Short mmCIF file of C-alpha atoms in Angstrom, two decimals:
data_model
loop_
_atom_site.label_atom_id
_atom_site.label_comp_id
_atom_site.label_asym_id
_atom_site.label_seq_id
_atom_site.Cartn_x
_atom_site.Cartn_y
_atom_site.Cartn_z
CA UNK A 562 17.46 -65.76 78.68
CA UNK A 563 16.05 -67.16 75.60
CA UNK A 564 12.36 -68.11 75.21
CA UNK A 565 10.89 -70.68 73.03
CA UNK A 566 8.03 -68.90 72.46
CA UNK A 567 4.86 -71.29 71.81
CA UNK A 568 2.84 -71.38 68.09
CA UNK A 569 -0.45 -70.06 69.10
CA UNK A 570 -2.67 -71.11 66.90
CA UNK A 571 -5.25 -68.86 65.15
CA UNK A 572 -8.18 -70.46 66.74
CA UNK A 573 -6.33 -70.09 70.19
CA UNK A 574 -5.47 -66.25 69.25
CA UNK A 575 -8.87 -65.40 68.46
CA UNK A 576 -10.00 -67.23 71.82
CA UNK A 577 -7.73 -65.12 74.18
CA UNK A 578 -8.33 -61.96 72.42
CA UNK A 579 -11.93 -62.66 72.83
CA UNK A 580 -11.40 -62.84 76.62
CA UNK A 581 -10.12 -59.66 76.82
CA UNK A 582 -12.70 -56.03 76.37
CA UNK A 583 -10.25 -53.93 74.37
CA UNK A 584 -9.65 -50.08 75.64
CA UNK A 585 -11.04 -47.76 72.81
CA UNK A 586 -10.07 -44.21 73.67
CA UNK A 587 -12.61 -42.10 72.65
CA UNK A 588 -10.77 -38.70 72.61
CA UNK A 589 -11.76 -36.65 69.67
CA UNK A 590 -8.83 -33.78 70.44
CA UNK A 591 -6.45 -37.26 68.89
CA UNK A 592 -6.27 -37.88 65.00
CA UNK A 593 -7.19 -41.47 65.11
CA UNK A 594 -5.10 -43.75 63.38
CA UNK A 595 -5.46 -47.86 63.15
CA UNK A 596 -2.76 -50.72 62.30
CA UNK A 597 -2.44 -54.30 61.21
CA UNK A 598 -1.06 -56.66 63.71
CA UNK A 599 -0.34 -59.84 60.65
CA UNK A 600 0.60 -63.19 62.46
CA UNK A 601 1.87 -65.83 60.12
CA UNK A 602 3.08 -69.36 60.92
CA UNK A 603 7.28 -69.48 59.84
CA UNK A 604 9.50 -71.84 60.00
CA UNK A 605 10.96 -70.80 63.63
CA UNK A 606 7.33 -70.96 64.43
CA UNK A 607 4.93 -68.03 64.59
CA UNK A 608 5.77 -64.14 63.42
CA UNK A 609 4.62 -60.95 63.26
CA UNK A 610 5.29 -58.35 60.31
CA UNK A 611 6.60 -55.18 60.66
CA UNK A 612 7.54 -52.92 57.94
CA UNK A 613 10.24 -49.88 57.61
CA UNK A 614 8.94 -46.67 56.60
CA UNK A 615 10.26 -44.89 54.24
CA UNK A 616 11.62 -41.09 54.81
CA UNK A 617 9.61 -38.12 54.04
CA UNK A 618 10.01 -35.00 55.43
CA UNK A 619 7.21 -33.98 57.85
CA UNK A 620 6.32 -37.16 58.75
CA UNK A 621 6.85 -38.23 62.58
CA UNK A 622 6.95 -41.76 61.71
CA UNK A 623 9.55 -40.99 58.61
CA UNK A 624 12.11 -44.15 58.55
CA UNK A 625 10.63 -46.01 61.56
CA UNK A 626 9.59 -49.59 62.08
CA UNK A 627 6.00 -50.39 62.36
CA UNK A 628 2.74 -52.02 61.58
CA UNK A 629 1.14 -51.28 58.52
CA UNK A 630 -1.93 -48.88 58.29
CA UNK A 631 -2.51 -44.89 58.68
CA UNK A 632 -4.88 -42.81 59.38
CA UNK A 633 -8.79 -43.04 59.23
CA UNK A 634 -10.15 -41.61 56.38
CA UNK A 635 -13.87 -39.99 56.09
CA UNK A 636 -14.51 -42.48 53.48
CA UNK A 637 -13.82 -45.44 55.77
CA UNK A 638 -16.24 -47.65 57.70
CA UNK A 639 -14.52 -47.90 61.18
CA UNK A 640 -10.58 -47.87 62.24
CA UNK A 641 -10.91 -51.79 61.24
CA UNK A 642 -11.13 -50.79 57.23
CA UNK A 643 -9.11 -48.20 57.81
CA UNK A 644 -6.20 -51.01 58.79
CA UNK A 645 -7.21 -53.36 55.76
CA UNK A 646 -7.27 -49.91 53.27
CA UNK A 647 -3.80 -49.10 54.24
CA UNK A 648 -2.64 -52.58 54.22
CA UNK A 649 -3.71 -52.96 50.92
CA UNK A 650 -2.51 -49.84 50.06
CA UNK A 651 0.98 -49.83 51.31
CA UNK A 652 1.63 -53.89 50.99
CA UNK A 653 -0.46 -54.85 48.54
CA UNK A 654 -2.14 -57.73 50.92
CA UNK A 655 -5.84 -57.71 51.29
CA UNK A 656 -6.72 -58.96 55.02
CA UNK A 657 -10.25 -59.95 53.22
CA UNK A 658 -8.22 -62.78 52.81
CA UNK A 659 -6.89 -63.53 56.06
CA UNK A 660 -8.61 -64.69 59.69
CA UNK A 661 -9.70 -62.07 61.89
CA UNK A 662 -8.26 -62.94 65.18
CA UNK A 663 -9.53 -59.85 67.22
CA UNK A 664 -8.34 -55.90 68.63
CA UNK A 665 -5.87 -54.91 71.19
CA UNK A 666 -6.16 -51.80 73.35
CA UNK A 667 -6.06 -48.68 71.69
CA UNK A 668 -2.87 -46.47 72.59
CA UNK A 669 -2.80 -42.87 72.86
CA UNK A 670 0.74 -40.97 72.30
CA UNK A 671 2.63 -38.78 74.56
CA UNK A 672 4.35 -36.69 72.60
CA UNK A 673 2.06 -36.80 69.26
CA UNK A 674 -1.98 -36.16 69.89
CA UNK A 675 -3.20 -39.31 68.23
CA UNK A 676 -4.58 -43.02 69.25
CA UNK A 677 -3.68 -45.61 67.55
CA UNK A 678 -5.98 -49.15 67.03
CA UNK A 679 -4.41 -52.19 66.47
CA UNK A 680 -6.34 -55.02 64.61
CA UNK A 681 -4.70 -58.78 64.67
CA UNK A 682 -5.21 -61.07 61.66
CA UNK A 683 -3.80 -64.40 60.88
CA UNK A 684 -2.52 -64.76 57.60
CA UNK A 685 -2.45 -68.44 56.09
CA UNK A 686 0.65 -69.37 53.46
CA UNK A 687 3.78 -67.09 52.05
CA UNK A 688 1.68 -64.34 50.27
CA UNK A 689 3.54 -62.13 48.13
CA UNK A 690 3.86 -58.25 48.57
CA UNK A 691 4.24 -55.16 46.61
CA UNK A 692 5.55 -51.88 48.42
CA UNK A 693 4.66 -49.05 48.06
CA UNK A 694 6.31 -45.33 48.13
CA UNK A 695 5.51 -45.30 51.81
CA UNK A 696 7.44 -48.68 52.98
CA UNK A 697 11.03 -49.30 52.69
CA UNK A 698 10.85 -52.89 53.71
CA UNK A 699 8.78 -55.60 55.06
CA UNK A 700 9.98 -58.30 56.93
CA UNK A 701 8.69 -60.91 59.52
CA UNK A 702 9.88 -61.53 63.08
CA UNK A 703 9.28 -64.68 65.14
CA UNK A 704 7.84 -64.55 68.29
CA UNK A 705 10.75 -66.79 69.77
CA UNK A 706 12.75 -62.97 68.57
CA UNK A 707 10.87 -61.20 70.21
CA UNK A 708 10.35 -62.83 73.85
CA UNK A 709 14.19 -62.93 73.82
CA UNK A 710 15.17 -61.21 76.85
CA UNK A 711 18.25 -60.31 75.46
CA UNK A 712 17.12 -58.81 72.66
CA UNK A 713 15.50 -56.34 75.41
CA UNK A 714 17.12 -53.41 76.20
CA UNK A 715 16.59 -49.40 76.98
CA UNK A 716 17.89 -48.02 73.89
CA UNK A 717 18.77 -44.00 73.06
CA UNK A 718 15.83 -43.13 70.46
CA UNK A 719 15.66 -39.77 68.64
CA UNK A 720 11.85 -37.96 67.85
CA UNK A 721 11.22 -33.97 67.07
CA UNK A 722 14.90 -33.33 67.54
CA UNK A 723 14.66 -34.57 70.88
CA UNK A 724 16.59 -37.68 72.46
CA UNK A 725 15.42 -40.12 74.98
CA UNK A 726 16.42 -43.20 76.54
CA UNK A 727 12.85 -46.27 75.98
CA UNK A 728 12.35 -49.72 76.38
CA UNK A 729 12.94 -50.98 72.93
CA UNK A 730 13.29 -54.78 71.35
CA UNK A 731 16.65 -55.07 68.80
CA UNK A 732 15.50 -57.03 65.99
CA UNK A 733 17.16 -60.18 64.52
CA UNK A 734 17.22 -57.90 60.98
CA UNK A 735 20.62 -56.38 59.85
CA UNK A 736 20.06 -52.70 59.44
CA UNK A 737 17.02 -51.81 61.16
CA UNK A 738 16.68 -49.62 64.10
CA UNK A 739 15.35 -50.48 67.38
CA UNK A 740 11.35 -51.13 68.08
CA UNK A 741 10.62 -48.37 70.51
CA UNK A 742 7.29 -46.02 70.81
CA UNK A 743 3.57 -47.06 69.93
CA UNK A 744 4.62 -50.32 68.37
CA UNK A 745 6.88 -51.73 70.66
CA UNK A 746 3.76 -51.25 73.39
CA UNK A 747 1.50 -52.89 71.10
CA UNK A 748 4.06 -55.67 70.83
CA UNK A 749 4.53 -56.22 74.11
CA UNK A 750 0.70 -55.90 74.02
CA UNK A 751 0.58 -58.41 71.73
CA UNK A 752 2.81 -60.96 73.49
CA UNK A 753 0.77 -60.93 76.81
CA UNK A 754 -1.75 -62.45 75.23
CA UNK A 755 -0.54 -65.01 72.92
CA UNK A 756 2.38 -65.90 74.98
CA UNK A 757 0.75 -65.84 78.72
CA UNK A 758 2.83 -67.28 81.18
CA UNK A 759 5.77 -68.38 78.83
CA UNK A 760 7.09 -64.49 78.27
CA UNK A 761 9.06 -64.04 80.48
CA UNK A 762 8.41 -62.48 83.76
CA UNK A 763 11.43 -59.67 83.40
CA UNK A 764 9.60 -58.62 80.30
CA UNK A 765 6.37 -57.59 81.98
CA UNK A 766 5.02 -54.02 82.14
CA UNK A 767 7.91 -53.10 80.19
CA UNK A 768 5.29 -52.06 77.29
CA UNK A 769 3.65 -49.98 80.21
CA UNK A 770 6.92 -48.02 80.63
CA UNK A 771 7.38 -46.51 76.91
CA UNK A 772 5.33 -43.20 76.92
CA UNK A 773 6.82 -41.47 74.00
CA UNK A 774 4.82 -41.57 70.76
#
């Protein structure tokens, strides 16, 4: 079944996010990492950006999809600047610029010790952006995409050598591979709460049931 997926707006995001108290896992045995959830009003209505990494040996994350951002730094203020450094940093797009909608629940990997934070912003108009070495491409997905139940499906996913069968999302993007792991739970995250009773039900928990990454 196909979903229409309402336009949230960014006033509405920030509202519903607000509702929420976001789980911060405060392990320190997990590297902490943080992300940039970017919302943007399209022309199918609203979307989300995700970029492709680009491969590098030794990195777990080598020639996945994702959101951008990395690793927090000594020299950053909080996971927050840590997203906006590496979003600048990676895509050339500084979220000074863009609203601040709120933070979803931090998720901790199964297979990799780290926790990831995920920071939504709202970005107004087609900004431009540069990629760096580290991204491959950068493209934007509508939300109508993703709340496609078809587009659902339990896909075979490789990590560390190892194969596994995960809830992933198949993108409406020639080329890419599926949207499994930490992403694909923030996603579905993501949707809960700017979608609310229009995902659709067959879509629920499915975020719950990805624990690799």
């Amino acid at each position: 079944m196909t979903i229409h997926a309402p336009s949230p707006t960014f006033r509405g995001l920030a509202a519903r996010l607000a509702e929420r108290s976001p789980v911060e896992i405060p392990s320190t045995a997990l590297f902490h990492a943080a992300v940039a959830l970017i919302i943007r009003e399209g022309d199918d209505g609203s979307e989300i950006l995700f970029i492709e990494r680009a491969s590098h040996d030794g990195d777990p994350w080598s020639g996945d999809l994702g959101f951008p951002g990395g690793k927090i730094e000594p020299g950053d203020a909080g996971p927050r600047e840590a997203a906006e450094r590496e979003t600048l940093e990676e895509l050339a797009l500084d979220l000074g610029e863009a609203f601040y909608l709120g933070r979803l629940d931090d998720i901790a990997g199964a297979n990799l010790p780290v926790r990831v934070s995920c920071f939504v912003y709202g970005l107004a108009g087609d900004q431009s952006l540069t990629l760096s070495g580290e991204v491959r491409d950068a493209f934007w997905v509508s939300l109508a995409d993703l709340c496609d139940s078809q587009r659902h499906v339990d896909a075979m996913v490789s990590f560390d050598g190892k194969s596994f069968q995960r809830p992933a999302i198949v993108l409406p993007v020639e080329g890419k591979p599926v949207l499994w792991g930490i992403t694909y739970r923030l996603t579905m995250q993501f949707l809960e709460v700017a979608t609310g009773d229009d995902c659709p039900q067959a879509l629920r928990g499915r975020g719950e049931l990805d624990g690799e990454l």
